[in-house]
Amino acid sequence: MSTNIVKVAGVEVSTDHWIGGKRVASKEKFANFSPIDGSHLADISAGGKSEADAAVAAARKAFPAWAALGPKGRLPYLKKFAEGIRARANELAAVETMDNGSLLMGNIHRVVPRAAQNIEFFADWALTLDGHVIDSPEVVNHVKYDPAGVAVLITPWNAPLMLTTWKVGPALAAGNTVVVKPPEWAPLTCSLMADIAHEAGIPAGVLNVVQGIGEVAGDALVNHPDIDRISFTGSTDTAKIIGRAAASSITPLSAELGGKSPFIVCADADLEAAAQTVAGQYMNAGQVCLAGTRIMVEKKIEEEFLEKVRTAASHMVLGDPRDKNTRVGPLIHKEHFARVVGFVERAKADGAVPLWGGSQANIGELYFEPTLFAQVSPGLEISQKEVFGPVLTWQSFTSDDEVVALANNTRYGLAGTLFSQNEKRAMDIASRVTAGTFWVNCFFIRDLAAPFGGAKDSGLGREGGNWSFDFYSDIKNIAVRKDSFAG
Ligand code: NAD
């Protein structure tokens, strides 16, 4: 067994793959840096076809026994797994912060507890799946949720632990075995997750981790002939590539993708609450898929509301994400930083005007000032494309029809937010905006039982509650002729 270990934030992390219950090293490595200060954290084993083959074979071998346990038999393992995540909460949070620059306090209080809940919630939910019966005149239809087989799970760097467990939880609870491909810019907490699963007694091969570059390791996994599901979270462009692989083997694909979500503020809103929530869109430097980045304000309160947002945004302290007062940390990587700068410079060239921000902050290489662009016509790139940085746009509207049209005027449809104290108006606008999730007078609240996903270019399919099991299971109907077993 290989023992390539680094210490990050005082925590020992293996830099190798986890395949068939063993640490496996690759000769080839990729370097991993902290966005906080650019420090070199680790050289990580870079997998390719042979590691993908080994991991899928290990998952295939482990599948029959894991599937045969049934939801009740799997429950104790998954509960222990969740407990293990909770027991190492501070370590996971500290490593995630070093690795992707997300806020330490958010990781401790929100992300890691949620990661544990992702495992536990779906393990409990799986107990409720079978036993569903549909009575018809000649037969009784018994609906069964059979495990699908081997699931490949691919996640992005902005919330690796949260998003990986959101897939691992239901996939394992449904009786599948999994191969996880962590993001190359932030792979470390997925490695710790494998240790925790092992300590919880999850059998060898049930959970495997193949690290590596997306176009190499990810590509080998999604094109593997012996897989049964692909669950992907990441960019729309990558989803199109993975979609072609899935189509060629007719492998069901779930895709949770980017967004350019509207944030609508009506004149009748609680403006203080709305302004605080707008400023909150800068959290984690705006590297949040669900962020409401297109602010749309009813014309008659525009000036008053802008001043409230200005005040709220001035409290969004930019700095080291380990500091408890920080609200806006660094961007993940210099490539991503250059991408964000590119969007900002092109927006300025297109005639958009920064009301604040618009430049690199002078506190480190990857820190960018919270930015708000006005004078953005709907056709501009900055109104249409996902920046994935601390960059918002500001538009005004005079009628509900106008704001609905503005909100729907992108290729995306991930989320939306609206503040209004008029219930009828709020529900009318909410129902007319195309989005997987739409928040009214709140933001970012996601119940694991609720459907989650994106419309249009923001995704394919829904997960959460039963929707996760619809995806991770082969649903079967056993239709039994009535009275055929009578006597
Ligand atoms: P990305 O698409 O570049 O990468 C995501 C993952 O896909 C990584 O693990 C990467 O290695 C892998 N990958 C890349 N090319 C691949 C290929 N050819 N085959 C297989 N795998 C491949 O995305 P990113 O930059 O890591 O993440 C940011 C994007 O993710 C944003 O668009 C953001 O909105 C989106 N996102 C969406 C959600 C959601 O729930 N809808 C959540 C978080 C992030």
PDB file of C-alpha atoms in Angstrom, residues 247-414:
ATOM      1  CA  ALA A 247     -25.110   9.114 -25.252  1.00  0.00           C
ATOM      2  CA  SER A 248     -22.720   6.722 -26.972  1.00  0.00           C
ATOM      3  CA  SER A 249     -23.279   4.081 -24.282  1.00  0.00           C
ATOM      4  CA  ILE A 250     -26.833   5.135 -23.287  1.00  0.00           C
ATOM      5  CA  THR A 251     -25.664   5.682 -19.722  1.00  0.00           C
ATOM      6  CA  PRO A 252     -28.120   7.794 -17.713  1.00  0.00           C
ATOM      7  CA  LEU A 253     -26.582  11.188 -16.931  1.00  0.00           C
ATOM      8  CA  SER A 254     -27.533  13.681 -14.265  1.00  0.00           C
ATOM      9  CA  ALA A 255     -25.991  17.118 -14.792  1.00  0.00           C
ATOM     10  CA  GLU A 256     -26.026  20.049 -12.359  1.00  0.00           C
ATOM     11  CA  LEU A 257     -24.515  22.995 -14.168  1.00  0.00           C
ATOM     12  CA  GLY A 258     -23.868  26.703 -14.154  1.00  0.00           C
ATOM     13  CA  GLY A 259     -26.190  29.627 -13.645  1.00  0.00           C
ATOM     14  CA  LYS A 260     -26.750  33.323 -14.197  1.00  0.00           C
ATOM     15  CA  SER A 261     -29.628  33.643 -11.829  1.00  0.00           C
ATOM     16  CA  PRO A 262     -31.879  36.672 -11.442  1.00  0.00           C
ATOM     17  CA  PHE A 263     -32.323  38.434  -8.085  1.00  0.00           C
ATOM     18  CA  ILE A 264     -35.529  40.480  -8.245  1.00  0.00           C
ATOM     19  CA  VAL A 265     -36.356  43.219  -5.749  1.00  0.00           C
ATOM     20  CA  CYS A 266     -39.867  44.682  -5.856  1.00  0.00           C
ATOM     21  CA  ALA A 267     -40.723  48.099  -4.443  1.00  0.00           C
ATOM     22  CA  ASP A 268     -42.890  46.424  -1.786  1.00  0.00           C
ATOM     23  CA  ALA A 269     -39.997  44.293  -0.452  1.00  0.00           C
ATOM     24  CA  ASP A 270     -38.335  44.398   2.950  1.00  0.00           C
ATOM     25  CA  LEU A 271     -35.471  46.417   1.463  1.00  0.00           C
ATOM     26  CA  GLU A 272     -33.105  45.928   4.378  1.00  0.00           C
ATOM     27  CA  ALA A 273     -33.367  42.129   4.198  1.00  0.00           C
ATOM     28  CA  ALA A 274     -33.110  42.236   0.410  1.00  0.00           C
ATOM     29  CA  ALA A 275     -29.975  44.427   0.506  1.00  0.00           C
ATOM     30  CA  GLN A 276     -28.249  42.140   3.021  1.00  0.00           C
ATOM     31  CA  THR A 277     -29.062  39.172   0.810  1.00  0.00           C
ATOM     32  CA  VAL A 278     -27.770  40.906  -2.322  1.00  0.00           C
ATOM     33  CA  ALA A 279     -24.474  41.612  -0.549  1.00  0.00           C
ATOM     34  CA  GLY A 280     -24.372  37.952   0.477  1.00  0.00           C
ATOM     35  CA  GLN A 281     -24.028  37.001  -3.197  1.00  0.00           C
ATOM     36  CA  TYR A 282     -20.353  37.997  -2.862  1.00  0.00           C
ATOM     37  CA  MET A 283     -19.712  35.169  -0.355  1.00  0.00           C
ATOM     38  CA  ASN A 284     -16.964  32.755  -1.344  1.00  0.00           C
ATOM     39  CA  ALA A 285     -15.954  35.356  -3.923  1.00  0.00           C
ATOM     40  CA  GLY A 286     -19.134  34.627  -5.874  1.00  0.00           C
ATOM     41  CA  GLN A 287     -17.968  31.112  -6.736  1.00  0.00           C
ATOM     42  CA  VAL A 288     -21.419  29.749  -5.992  1.00  0.00           C
ATOM     43  CA  CYS A 289     -23.484  28.178  -8.768  1.00  0.00           C
ATOM     44  CA  LEU A 290     -26.760  29.348  -7.242  1.00  0.00           C
ATOM     45  CA  ALA A 291     -25.705  32.979  -6.750  1.00  0.00           C
ATOM     46  CA  GLY A 292     -28.233  35.564  -7.878  1.00  0.00           C
ATOM     47  CA  THR A 293     -25.823  37.608  -9.950  1.00  0.00           C
ATOM     48  CA  ARG A 294     -28.269  39.653 -12.013  1.00  0.00           C
ATOM     49  CA  ILE A 295     -29.852  42.171  -9.658  1.00  0.00           C
ATOM     50  CA  MET A 296     -33.169  43.550 -10.980  1.00  0.00           C
ATOM     51  CA  VAL A 297     -34.717  46.376  -9.003  1.00  0.00           C
ATOM     52  CA  GLU A 298     -38.088  48.060  -9.435  1.00  0.00           C
ATOM     53  CA  LYS A 299     -37.393  51.513 -10.826  1.00  0.00           C
ATOM     54  CA  LYS A 300     -39.231  53.517  -8.144  1.00  0.00           C
ATOM     55  CA  ILE A 301     -36.957  52.301  -5.332  1.00  0.00           C
ATOM     56  CA  GLU A 302     -33.780  52.018  -7.388  1.00  0.00           C
ATOM     57  CA  GLU A 303     -31.793  54.835  -5.790  1.00  0.00           C
ATOM     58  CA  GLU A 304     -32.880  54.112  -2.224  1.00  0.00           C
ATOM     59  CA  PHE A 305     -32.111  50.417  -2.656  1.00  0.00           C
ATOM     60  CA  LEU A 306     -28.725  51.018  -4.275  1.00  0.00           C
ATOM     61  CA  GLU A 307     -27.604  52.942  -1.177  1.00  0.00           C
ATOM     62  CA  LYS A 308     -28.731  50.092   1.058  1.00  0.00           C
ATOM     63  CA  VAL A 309     -26.817  47.561  -1.045  1.00  0.00           C
ATOM     64  CA  ARG A 310     -23.752  49.838  -1.064  1.00  0.00           C
ATOM     65  CA  THR A 311     -23.776  49.905   2.753  1.00  0.00           C
ATOM     66  CA  ALA A 312     -24.361  46.145   3.041  1.00  0.00           C
ATOM     67  CA  ALA A 313     -21.626  45.375   0.478  1.00  0.00           C
ATOM     68  CA  SER A 314     -19.132  47.597   2.326  1.00  0.00           C
ATOM     69  CA  HIS A 315     -19.352  45.094   5.206  1.00  0.00           C
ATOM     70  CA  MET A 316     -18.352  42.179   2.986  1.00  0.00           C
ATOM     71  CA  VAL A 317     -14.790  42.003   4.281  1.00  0.00           C
ATOM     72  CA  LEU A 318     -12.310  40.738   1.717  1.00  0.00           C
ATOM     73  CA  GLY A 319      -9.467  38.688   3.111  1.00  0.00           C
ATOM     74  CA  ASP A 320      -8.047  35.411   4.321  1.00  0.00           C
ATOM     75  CA  PRO A 321     -10.912  32.877   4.455  1.00  0.00           C
ATOM     76  CA  ARG A 322      -9.528  31.458   7.722  1.00  0.00           C
ATOM     77  CA  ASP A 323     -10.321  34.749   9.467  1.00  0.00           C
ATOM     78  CA  LYS A 324     -13.796  34.652  11.026  1.00  0.00           C
ATOM     79  CA  ASN A 325     -14.565  38.206   9.900  1.00  0.00           C
ATOM     80  CA  THR A 326     -13.870  37.497   6.237  1.00  0.00           C
ATOM     81  CA  ARG A 327     -16.856  37.240   3.913  1.00  0.00           C
ATOM     82  CA  VAL A 328     -15.086  37.275   0.540  1.00  0.00           C
ATOM     83  CA  GLY A 329     -12.035  35.080   0.044  1.00  0.00           C
ATOM     84  CA  PRO A 330      -9.795  34.437  -2.962  1.00  0.00           C
ATOM     85  CA  LEU A 331     -10.618  33.062  -6.383  1.00  0.00           C
ATOM     86  CA  ILE A 332      -9.543  29.453  -6.770  1.00  0.00           C
ATOM     87  CA  HIS A 333      -6.708  29.570  -9.283  1.00  0.00           C
ATOM     88  CA  LYS A 334      -4.761  31.964 -11.454  1.00  0.00           C
ATOM     89  CA  GLU A 335      -6.415  30.555 -14.593  1.00  0.00           C
ATOM     90  CA  HIS A 336      -9.829  31.236 -13.117  1.00  0.00           C
ATOM     91  CA  PHE A 337      -8.683  34.668 -11.905  1.00  0.00           C
ATOM     92  CA  ALA A 338      -7.652  35.555 -15.466  1.00  0.00           C
ATOM     93  CA  ARG A 339     -11.052  34.365 -16.701  1.00  0.00           C
ATOM     94  CA  VAL A 340     -12.882  36.631 -14.220  1.00  0.00           C
ATOM     95  CA  VAL A 341     -10.642  39.596 -15.135  1.00  0.00           C
ATOM     96  CA  GLY A 342     -11.389  38.900 -18.798  1.00  0.00           C
ATOM     97  CA  PHE A 343     -15.143  39.159 -18.166  1.00  0.00           C
ATOM     98  CA  VAL A 344     -14.686  42.403 -16.228  1.00  0.00           C
ATOM     99  CA  GLU A 345     -12.460  44.037 -18.843  1.00  0.00           C
ATOM    100  CA  ARG A 346     -14.781  43.053 -21.705  1.00  0.00           C
ATOM    101  CA  ALA A 347     -17.775  44.389 -19.753  1.00  0.00           C
ATOM    102  CA  LYS A 348     -16.014  47.745 -19.345  1.00  0.00           C
ATOM    103  CA  ALA A 349     -15.136  47.769 -23.049  1.00  0.00           C
ATOM    104  CA  ASP A 350     -18.804  47.014 -23.828  1.00  0.00           C
ATOM    105  CA  GLY A 351     -19.825  50.179 -21.949  1.00  0.00           C
ATOM    106  CA  ALA A 352     -20.890  48.653 -18.607  1.00  0.00           C
ATOM    107  CA  VAL A 353     -19.945  50.886 -15.669  1.00  0.00           C
ATOM    108  CA  PRO A 354     -18.634  49.514 -12.354  1.00  0.00           C
ATOM    109  CA  LEU A 355     -20.473  51.232  -9.485  1.00  0.00           C
ATOM    110  CA  TRP A 356     -17.854  49.731  -7.204  1.00  0.00           C
ATOM    111  CA  GLY A 357     -14.982  47.262  -7.505  1.00  0.00           C
ATOM    112  CA  GLY A 358     -13.829  46.185 -10.931  1.00  0.00           C
ATOM    113  CA  SER A 359     -10.163  45.542 -10.040  1.00  0.00           C
ATOM    114  CA  GLN A 360      -7.822  43.136  -8.337  1.00  0.00           C
ATOM    115  CA  ALA A 361      -7.667  43.773  -4.572  1.00  0.00           C
ATOM    116  CA  ASN A 362      -4.241  44.645  -3.243  1.00  0.00           C
ATOM    117  CA  ILE A 363      -4.136  41.899  -0.620  1.00  0.00           C
ATOM    118  CA  GLY A 364      -2.936  38.938  -2.693  1.00  0.00           C
ATOM    119  CA  GLU A 365      -2.620  37.407  -6.111  1.00  0.00           C
ATOM    120  CA  LEU A 366      -6.094  35.856  -6.333  1.00  0.00           C
ATOM    121  CA  TYR A 367      -8.289  38.395  -4.547  1.00  0.00           C
ATOM    122  CA  PHE A 368     -10.772  40.415  -6.603  1.00  0.00           C
ATOM    123  CA  GLU A 369     -12.878  43.306  -5.330  1.00  0.00           C
ATOM    124  CA  PRO A 370     -16.639  42.767  -4.990  1.00  0.00           C
ATOM    125  CA  THR A 371     -17.955  44.432  -8.136  1.00  0.00           C
ATOM    126  CA  LEU A 372     -21.290  45.800  -9.307  1.00  0.00           C
ATOM    127  CA  PHE A 373     -21.859  46.731 -12.954  1.00  0.00           C
ATOM    128  CA  ALA A 374     -24.568  49.149 -14.049  1.00  0.00           C
ATOM    129  CA  GLN A 375     -25.578  50.109 -17.578  1.00  0.00           C
ATOM    130  CA  VAL A 376     -25.694  46.517 -18.666  1.00  0.00           C
ATOM    131  CA  SER A 377     -28.006  45.945 -21.572  1.00  0.00           C
ATOM    132  CA  PRO A 378     -29.468  42.427 -21.686  1.00  0.00           C
ATOM    133  CA  GLY A 379     -27.428  41.391 -24.727  1.00  0.00           C
ATOM    134  CA  LEU A 380     -23.995  42.088 -23.211  1.00  0.00           C
ATOM    135  CA  GLU A 381     -21.718  39.185 -22.367  1.00  0.00           C
ATOM    136  CA  ILE A 382     -21.725  40.279 -18.701  1.00  0.00           C
ATOM    137  CA  SER A 383     -25.552  39.918 -18.669  1.00  0.00           C
ATOM    138  CA  GLN A 384     -25.480  36.515 -20.320  1.00  0.00           C
ATOM    139  CA  LYS A 385     -22.442  34.462 -19.264  1.00  0.00           C
ATOM    140  CA  GLU A 386     -21.612  32.974 -15.875  1.00  0.00           C
ATOM    141  CA  VAL A 387     -18.581  34.799 -14.397  1.00  0.00           C
ATOM    142  CA  PHE A 388     -18.266  32.643 -11.252  1.00  0.00           C
ATOM    143  CA  GLY A 389     -16.610  35.500  -9.391  1.00  0.00           C
ATOM    144  CA  PRO A 390     -17.650  38.434  -7.145  1.00  0.00           C
ATOM    145  CA  VAL A 391     -19.312  40.279 -10.004  1.00  0.00           C
ATOM    146  CA  LEU A 392     -22.972  41.345 -10.042  1.00  0.00           C
ATOM    147  CA  THR A 393     -24.983  43.327 -12.570  1.00  0.00           C
ATOM    148  CA  TRP A 394     -27.664  45.935 -11.862  1.00  0.00           C
ATOM    149  CA  GLN A 395     -30.791  46.516 -13.952  1.00  0.00           C
ATOM    150  CA  SER A 396     -34.121  48.185 -13.245  1.00  0.00           C
ATOM    151  CA  PHE A 397     -37.679  47.350 -14.308  1.00  0.00           C
ATOM    152  CA  THR A 398     -41.044  49.050 -14.331  1.00  0.00           C
ATOM    153  CA  SER A 399     -43.467  46.141 -14.774  1.00  0.00           C
ATOM    154  CA  ASP A 400     -43.710  42.501 -13.802  1.00  0.00           C
ATOM    155  CA  ASP A 401     -43.876  41.434 -17.434  1.00  0.00           C
ATOM    156  CA  GLU A 402     -40.645  43.299 -18.071  1.00  0.00           C
ATOM    157  CA  VAL A 403     -38.796  41.684 -15.162  1.00  0.00           C
ATOM    158  CA  VAL A 404     -40.002  38.186 -16.068  1.00  0.00           C
ATOM    159  CA  ALA A 405     -38.724  38.693 -19.621  1.00  0.00           C
ATOM    160  CA  LEU A 406     -35.389  40.020 -18.321  1.00  0.00           C
ATOM    161  CA  ALA A 407     -35.053  37.141 -15.854  1.00  0.00           C
ATOM    162  CA  ASN A 408     -35.684  34.560 -18.591  1.00  0.00           C
ATOM    163  CA  ASN A 409     -33.335  36.208 -21.059  1.00  0.00           C
ATOM    164  CA  THR A 410     -30.338  33.862 -20.661  1.00  0.00           C
ATOM    165  CA  ARG A 411     -29.567  30.273 -21.647  1.00  0.00           C
ATOM    166  CA  TYR A 412     -29.441  29.381 -17.947  1.00  0.00           C
ATOM    167  CA  GLY A 413     -32.237  28.342 -15.597  1.00  0.00           C
ATOM    168  CA  LEU A 414     -30.649  27.221 -12.348  1.00  0.00           C
TER     169      LEU A 414
END
